[in-house]
Structures are given as C-alpha cells and as structure tokens.
Short mmCIF file of C-alpha atoms in Angstrom, two decimals:
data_model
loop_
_atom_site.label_atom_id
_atom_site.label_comp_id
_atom_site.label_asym_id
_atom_site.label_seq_id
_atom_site.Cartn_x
_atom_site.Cartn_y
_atom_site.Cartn_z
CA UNK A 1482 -12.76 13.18 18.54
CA UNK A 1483 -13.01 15.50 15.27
CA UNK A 1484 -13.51 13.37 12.35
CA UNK A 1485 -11.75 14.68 9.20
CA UNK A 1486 -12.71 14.85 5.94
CA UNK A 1487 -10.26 15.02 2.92
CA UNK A 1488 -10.61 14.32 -1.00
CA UNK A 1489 -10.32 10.77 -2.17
CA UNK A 1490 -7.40 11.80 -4.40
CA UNK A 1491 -5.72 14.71 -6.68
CA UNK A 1492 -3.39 14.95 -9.71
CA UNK A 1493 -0.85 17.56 -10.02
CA UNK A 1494 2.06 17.79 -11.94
CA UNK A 1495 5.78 18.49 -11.73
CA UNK A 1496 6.47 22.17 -10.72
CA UNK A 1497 2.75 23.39 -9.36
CA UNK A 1498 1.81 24.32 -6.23
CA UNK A 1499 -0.61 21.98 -4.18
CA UNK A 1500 -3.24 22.48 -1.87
CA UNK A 1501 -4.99 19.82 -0.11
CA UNK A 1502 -7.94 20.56 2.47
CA UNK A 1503 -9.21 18.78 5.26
CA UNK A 1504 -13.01 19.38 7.40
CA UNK A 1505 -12.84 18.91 10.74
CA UNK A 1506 -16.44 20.79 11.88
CA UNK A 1507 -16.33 19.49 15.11
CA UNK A 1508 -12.64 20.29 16.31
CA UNK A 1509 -11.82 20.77 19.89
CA UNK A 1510 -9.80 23.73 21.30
CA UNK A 1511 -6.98 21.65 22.40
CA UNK A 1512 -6.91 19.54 19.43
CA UNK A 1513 -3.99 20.18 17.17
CA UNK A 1514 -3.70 19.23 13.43
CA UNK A 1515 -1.21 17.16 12.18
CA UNK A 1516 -0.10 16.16 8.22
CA UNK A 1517 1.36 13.18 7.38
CA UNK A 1518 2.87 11.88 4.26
CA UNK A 1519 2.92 8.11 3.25
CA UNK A 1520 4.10 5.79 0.57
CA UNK A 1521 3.55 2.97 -0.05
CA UNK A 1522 4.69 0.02 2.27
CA UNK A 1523 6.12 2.92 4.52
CA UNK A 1524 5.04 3.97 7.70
CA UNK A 1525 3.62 7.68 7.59
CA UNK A 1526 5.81 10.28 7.86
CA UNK A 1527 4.98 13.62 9.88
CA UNK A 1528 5.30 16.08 7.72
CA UNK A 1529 3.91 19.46 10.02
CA UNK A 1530 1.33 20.85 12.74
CA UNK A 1531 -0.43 23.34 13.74
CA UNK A 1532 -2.68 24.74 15.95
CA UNK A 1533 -4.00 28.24 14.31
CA UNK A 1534 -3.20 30.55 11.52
CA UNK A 1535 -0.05 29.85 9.77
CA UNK A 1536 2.72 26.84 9.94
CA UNK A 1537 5.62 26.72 7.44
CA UNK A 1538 8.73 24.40 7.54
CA UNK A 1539 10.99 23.57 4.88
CA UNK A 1540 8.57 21.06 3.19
CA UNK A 1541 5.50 22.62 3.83
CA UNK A 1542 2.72 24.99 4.42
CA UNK A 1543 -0.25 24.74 6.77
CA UNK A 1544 -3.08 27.23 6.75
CA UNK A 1545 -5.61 26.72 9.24
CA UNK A 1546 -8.08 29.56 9.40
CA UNK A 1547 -9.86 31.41 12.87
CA UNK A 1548 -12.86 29.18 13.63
CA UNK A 1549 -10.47 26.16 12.82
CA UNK A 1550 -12.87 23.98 11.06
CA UNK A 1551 -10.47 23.14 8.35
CA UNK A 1552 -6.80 23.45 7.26
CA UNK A 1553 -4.98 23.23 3.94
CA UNK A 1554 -1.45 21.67 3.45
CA UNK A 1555 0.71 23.53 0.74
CA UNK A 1556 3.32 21.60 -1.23
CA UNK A 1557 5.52 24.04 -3.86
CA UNK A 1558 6.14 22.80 -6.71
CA UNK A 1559 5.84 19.37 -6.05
CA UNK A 1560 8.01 16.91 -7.75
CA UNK A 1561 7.17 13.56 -8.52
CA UNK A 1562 8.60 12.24 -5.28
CA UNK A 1563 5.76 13.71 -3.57
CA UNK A 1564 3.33 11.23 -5.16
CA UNK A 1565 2.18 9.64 -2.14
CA UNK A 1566 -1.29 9.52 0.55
CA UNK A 1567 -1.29 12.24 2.76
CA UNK A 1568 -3.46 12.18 5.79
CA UNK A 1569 -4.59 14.45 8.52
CA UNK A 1570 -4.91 13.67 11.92
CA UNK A 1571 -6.65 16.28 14.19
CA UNK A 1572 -6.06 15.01 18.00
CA UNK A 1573 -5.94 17.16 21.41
CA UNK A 1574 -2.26 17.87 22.71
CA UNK A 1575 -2.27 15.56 25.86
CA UNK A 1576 -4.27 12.90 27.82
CA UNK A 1577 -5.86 9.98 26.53
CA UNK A 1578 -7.19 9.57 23.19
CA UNK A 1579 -7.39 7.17 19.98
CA UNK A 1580 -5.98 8.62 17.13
CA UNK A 1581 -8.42 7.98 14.09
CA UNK A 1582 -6.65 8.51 10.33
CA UNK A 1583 -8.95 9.22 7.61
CA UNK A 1584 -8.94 7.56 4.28
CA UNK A 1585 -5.98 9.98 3.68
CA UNK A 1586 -5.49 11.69 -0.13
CA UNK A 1587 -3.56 10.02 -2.79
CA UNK A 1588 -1.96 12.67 -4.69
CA UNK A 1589 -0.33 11.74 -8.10
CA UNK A 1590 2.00 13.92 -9.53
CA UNK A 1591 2.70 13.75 -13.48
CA UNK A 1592 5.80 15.10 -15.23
CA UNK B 873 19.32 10.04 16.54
CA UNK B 874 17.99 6.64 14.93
CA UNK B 875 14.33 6.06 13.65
CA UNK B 876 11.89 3.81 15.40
CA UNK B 877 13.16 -0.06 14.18
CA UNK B 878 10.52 -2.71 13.48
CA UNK B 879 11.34 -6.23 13.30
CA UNK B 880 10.57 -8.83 11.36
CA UNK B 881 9.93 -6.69 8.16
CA UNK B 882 8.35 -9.48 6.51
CA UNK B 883 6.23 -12.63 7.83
CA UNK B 884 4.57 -15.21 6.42
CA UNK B 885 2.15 -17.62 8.80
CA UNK B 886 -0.66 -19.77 8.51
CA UNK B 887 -4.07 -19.73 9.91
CA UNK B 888 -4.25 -20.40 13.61
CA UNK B 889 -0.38 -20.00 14.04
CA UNK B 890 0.32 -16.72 16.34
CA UNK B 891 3.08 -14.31 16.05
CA UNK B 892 5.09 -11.38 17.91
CA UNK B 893 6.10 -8.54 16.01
CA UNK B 894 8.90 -5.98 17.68
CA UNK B 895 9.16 -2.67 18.24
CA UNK B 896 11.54 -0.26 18.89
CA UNK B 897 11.26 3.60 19.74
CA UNK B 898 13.15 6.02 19.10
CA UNK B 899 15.40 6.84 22.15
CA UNK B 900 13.87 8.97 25.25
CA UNK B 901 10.16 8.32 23.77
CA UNK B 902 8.18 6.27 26.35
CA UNK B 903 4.97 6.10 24.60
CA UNK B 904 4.71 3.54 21.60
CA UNK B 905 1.16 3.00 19.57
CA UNK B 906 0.58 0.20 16.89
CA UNK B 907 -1.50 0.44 14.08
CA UNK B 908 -2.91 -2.09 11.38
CA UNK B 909 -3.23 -0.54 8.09
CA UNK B 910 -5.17 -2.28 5.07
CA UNK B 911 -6.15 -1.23 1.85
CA UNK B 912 -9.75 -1.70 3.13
CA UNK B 913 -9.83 -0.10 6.37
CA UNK B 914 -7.13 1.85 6.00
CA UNK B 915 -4.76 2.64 9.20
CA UNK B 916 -6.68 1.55 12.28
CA UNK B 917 -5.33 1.88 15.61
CA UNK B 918 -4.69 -0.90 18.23
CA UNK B 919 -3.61 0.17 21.52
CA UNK B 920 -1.16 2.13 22.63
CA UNK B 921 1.27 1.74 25.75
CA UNK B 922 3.37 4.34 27.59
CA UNK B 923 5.25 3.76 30.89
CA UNK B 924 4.72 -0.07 30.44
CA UNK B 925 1.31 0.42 30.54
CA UNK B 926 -1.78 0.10 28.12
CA UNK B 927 -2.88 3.37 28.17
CA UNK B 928 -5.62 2.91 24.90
CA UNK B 929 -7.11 0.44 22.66
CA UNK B 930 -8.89 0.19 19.81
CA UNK B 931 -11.46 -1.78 18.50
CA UNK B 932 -9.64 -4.87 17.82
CA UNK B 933 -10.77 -8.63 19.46
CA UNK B 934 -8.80 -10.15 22.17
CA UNK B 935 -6.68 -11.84 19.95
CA UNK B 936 -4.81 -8.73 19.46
CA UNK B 937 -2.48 -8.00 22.49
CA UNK B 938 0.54 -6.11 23.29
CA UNK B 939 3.30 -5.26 25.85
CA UNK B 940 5.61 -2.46 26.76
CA UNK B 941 8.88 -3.32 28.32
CA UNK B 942 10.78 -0.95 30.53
CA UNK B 943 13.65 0.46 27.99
CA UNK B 944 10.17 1.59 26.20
CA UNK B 945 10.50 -1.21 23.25
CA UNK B 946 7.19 -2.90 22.73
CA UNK B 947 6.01 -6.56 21.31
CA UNK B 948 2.48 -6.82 19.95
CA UNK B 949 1.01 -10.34 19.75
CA UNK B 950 -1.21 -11.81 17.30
CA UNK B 951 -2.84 -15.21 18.20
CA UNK B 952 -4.92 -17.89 16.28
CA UNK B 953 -4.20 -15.95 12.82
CA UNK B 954 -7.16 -15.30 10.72
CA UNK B 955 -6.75 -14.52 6.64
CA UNK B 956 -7.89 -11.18 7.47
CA UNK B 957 -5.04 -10.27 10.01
CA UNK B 958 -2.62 -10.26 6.70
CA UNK B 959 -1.91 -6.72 6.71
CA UNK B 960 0.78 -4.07 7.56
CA UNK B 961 1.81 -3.75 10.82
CA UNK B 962 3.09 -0.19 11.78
CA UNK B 963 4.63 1.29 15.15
CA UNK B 964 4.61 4.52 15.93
CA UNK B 965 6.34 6.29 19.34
CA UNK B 966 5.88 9.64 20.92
CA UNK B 967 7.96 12.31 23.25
CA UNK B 968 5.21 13.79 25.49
CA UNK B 969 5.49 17.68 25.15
CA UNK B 970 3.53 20.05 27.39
CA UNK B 971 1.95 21.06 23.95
CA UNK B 972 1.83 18.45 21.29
CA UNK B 973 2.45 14.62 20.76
CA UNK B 974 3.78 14.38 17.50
CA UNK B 975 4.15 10.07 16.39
CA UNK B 976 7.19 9.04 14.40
CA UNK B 977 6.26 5.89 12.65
CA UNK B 978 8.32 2.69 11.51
CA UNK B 979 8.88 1.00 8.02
CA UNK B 980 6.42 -1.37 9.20
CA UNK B 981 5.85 -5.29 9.33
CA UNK B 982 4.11 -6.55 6.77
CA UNK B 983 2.02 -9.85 7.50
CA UNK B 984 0.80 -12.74 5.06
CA UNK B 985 -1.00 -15.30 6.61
CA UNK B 986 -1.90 -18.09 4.08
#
C-alpha cells in the first residue's frame, strides 16, 4: 500500500485559495486517490477522487500530476466552515486491501 | 437516499464490561468497514465485511470482533473493555464500482470506558 505523506497543519484565511499536497512515492497503477474532509466528532466526509490529471466538483479541485507521486486538493476561497482535518487516502480500485489514513491536515481558517 | 446510521452515539462502560455498537449502510452498499479513530493513533482500521463475510482486518487483538448480517447492517463487538478502547467508533460502507470504492462514513460512536 502507498503510504501518504501530508503537512501536520495550515492556516488560511477567509476568501484565499488553498492548496494542500500529499506524497505518495510508491503509488500503484490501480490505486486511486481519494480526499476526505473531517470535523471534529464527525465521521470523514469524501470530498473527491481521482486517478490522473485533473478532478473538479463543486467543492473542489484535485491535481494529480503524470508520474502520480503526489496530488494537491484545491479549496477556493475557503470560508471558515472549511476549518477541519483533511486526509488522503490512496487505495487500488478493487480487491482486497486495508485502507491506511494518514495523520490527515488540520487546516484553520481565520476571518 | 439516507446516510449510513450508527447507533448508540454515545456510551459509557467500565473496564471489563463488553459492548455492541450498530451499524447501518447506506441502502444497496454491501460492504461495511469500521474504524477506531483516536487523537493518538489517529483513524485505524478494524476489519471490514462485505457479503456477510470478513473480508479484512486490521491490527487489532481478538477482543475486537464484528459481524455482517444479510440486509448488509453490521454489529462490531468489543469485549473485556480496556481504558484504551475509549475512543470514536466510525462505520463506513461502500458500493463496489468496476472502477473505484468510494466509503461514506457515519457520525460515529463515541466510547468512554471509565
């Protein structure tokens, strides 16, 4: 399994755009990368994935560049609602494996 | 279509009492994973069943067991509570896609034992 590495934690504040990066040297090819959000005494919530280049929804931005060995999540202009851990999970698309979440990255966001 | 329902949301137990904590998925998923998340290990996963059947399971001792029934909802069982099994307890389920296996978590239960 790749093992991801992501900052401890970042500050932001109200109206910028955020980018946070994970490693992941040792990705497979059928692993996929996923983001998810958390607060606190919540269960995580997904918030996108992506296999290769580019993956945009209406929350989010994931850029994961050709030899794959890390992505970036884009939030714009965060809000202070975003304050929250976000983790990535890099897994392969089928069979049997055990997910392992990093430490995640606690993002603060000040007015 | 409704989330993926833990229950209880809160417990309280003592040491060497057990416990079963519920989950259920969110309808048409057949694969349901639990988790224990603390704030010094962080989320670490405990099995995972799919078709009624343990299909994973992480590094967790014996005391840590779980079930899949066949409408897909899932118990996990705790017994002979330690201090150190106080902790969130989160659920997760899955669709199986022929390309990606995206988990939808659950509020969580969280779990004092005293």
């Amino acid at each position: 399994l790749a093992k991801t590495t992501q900052p401890i934690s970042m500050d932001s504040y109200e109206g910028q755009e955020v980018n946070i990066t994970c490693s992941h040297n040792n990705i497979a090819t059928n692993d996929y990368i996923t983001w998810y959000q958390q607060f606190p005494s919540q269960g995580p919530r997904f918030i996108i994935q992506g296999y290769k280049t580019k993956v945009t929804n209406e929350v989010a931005s994931l850029f994961i560049p050709a030899d794959r060995k890390s992505s970036t999540l884009s939030l714009p202009r965060v809000s202070l609602s975003d304050t929250a851990v976000y983790y990535c999970l890099v897994a392969p698309s089928g069979g049997s494996y055990i997910p392992t979440f990093g430490r995640g990255t606690s993002l603060i966001v000040h007015p | 279509k409704a989330g993926v329902t833990q229950t209880p949301r809160y417990l309280i137990k003592t040491r060497g009492q057990q416990v079963t904590l519920s989950c259920s998925p969110i309808s048409g998923h057949r694969s349901v994973s639990w988790y224990q998340q603390t704030p010094g290990q962080g989320l670490q996963f405990l099995f995972e069943y799919f078709s009624e059947t343990q299909r994973n399971k992480g590094n967790f001792p014996g005391r840590f067991s779980g079930r899949q029934f066949s409408n897909s909802r899932s118990e996990m069982n705790v017994s002979t509570l330690e201090l150190g099994d106080s902790a969130l307890y989160l659920c997760a389920s899955s669709v199986r896609d022929s390309r990606v296996e995206t988990q939808y978590f659950g509020p969580g239960t969280r779990l004092l034992v005293l």
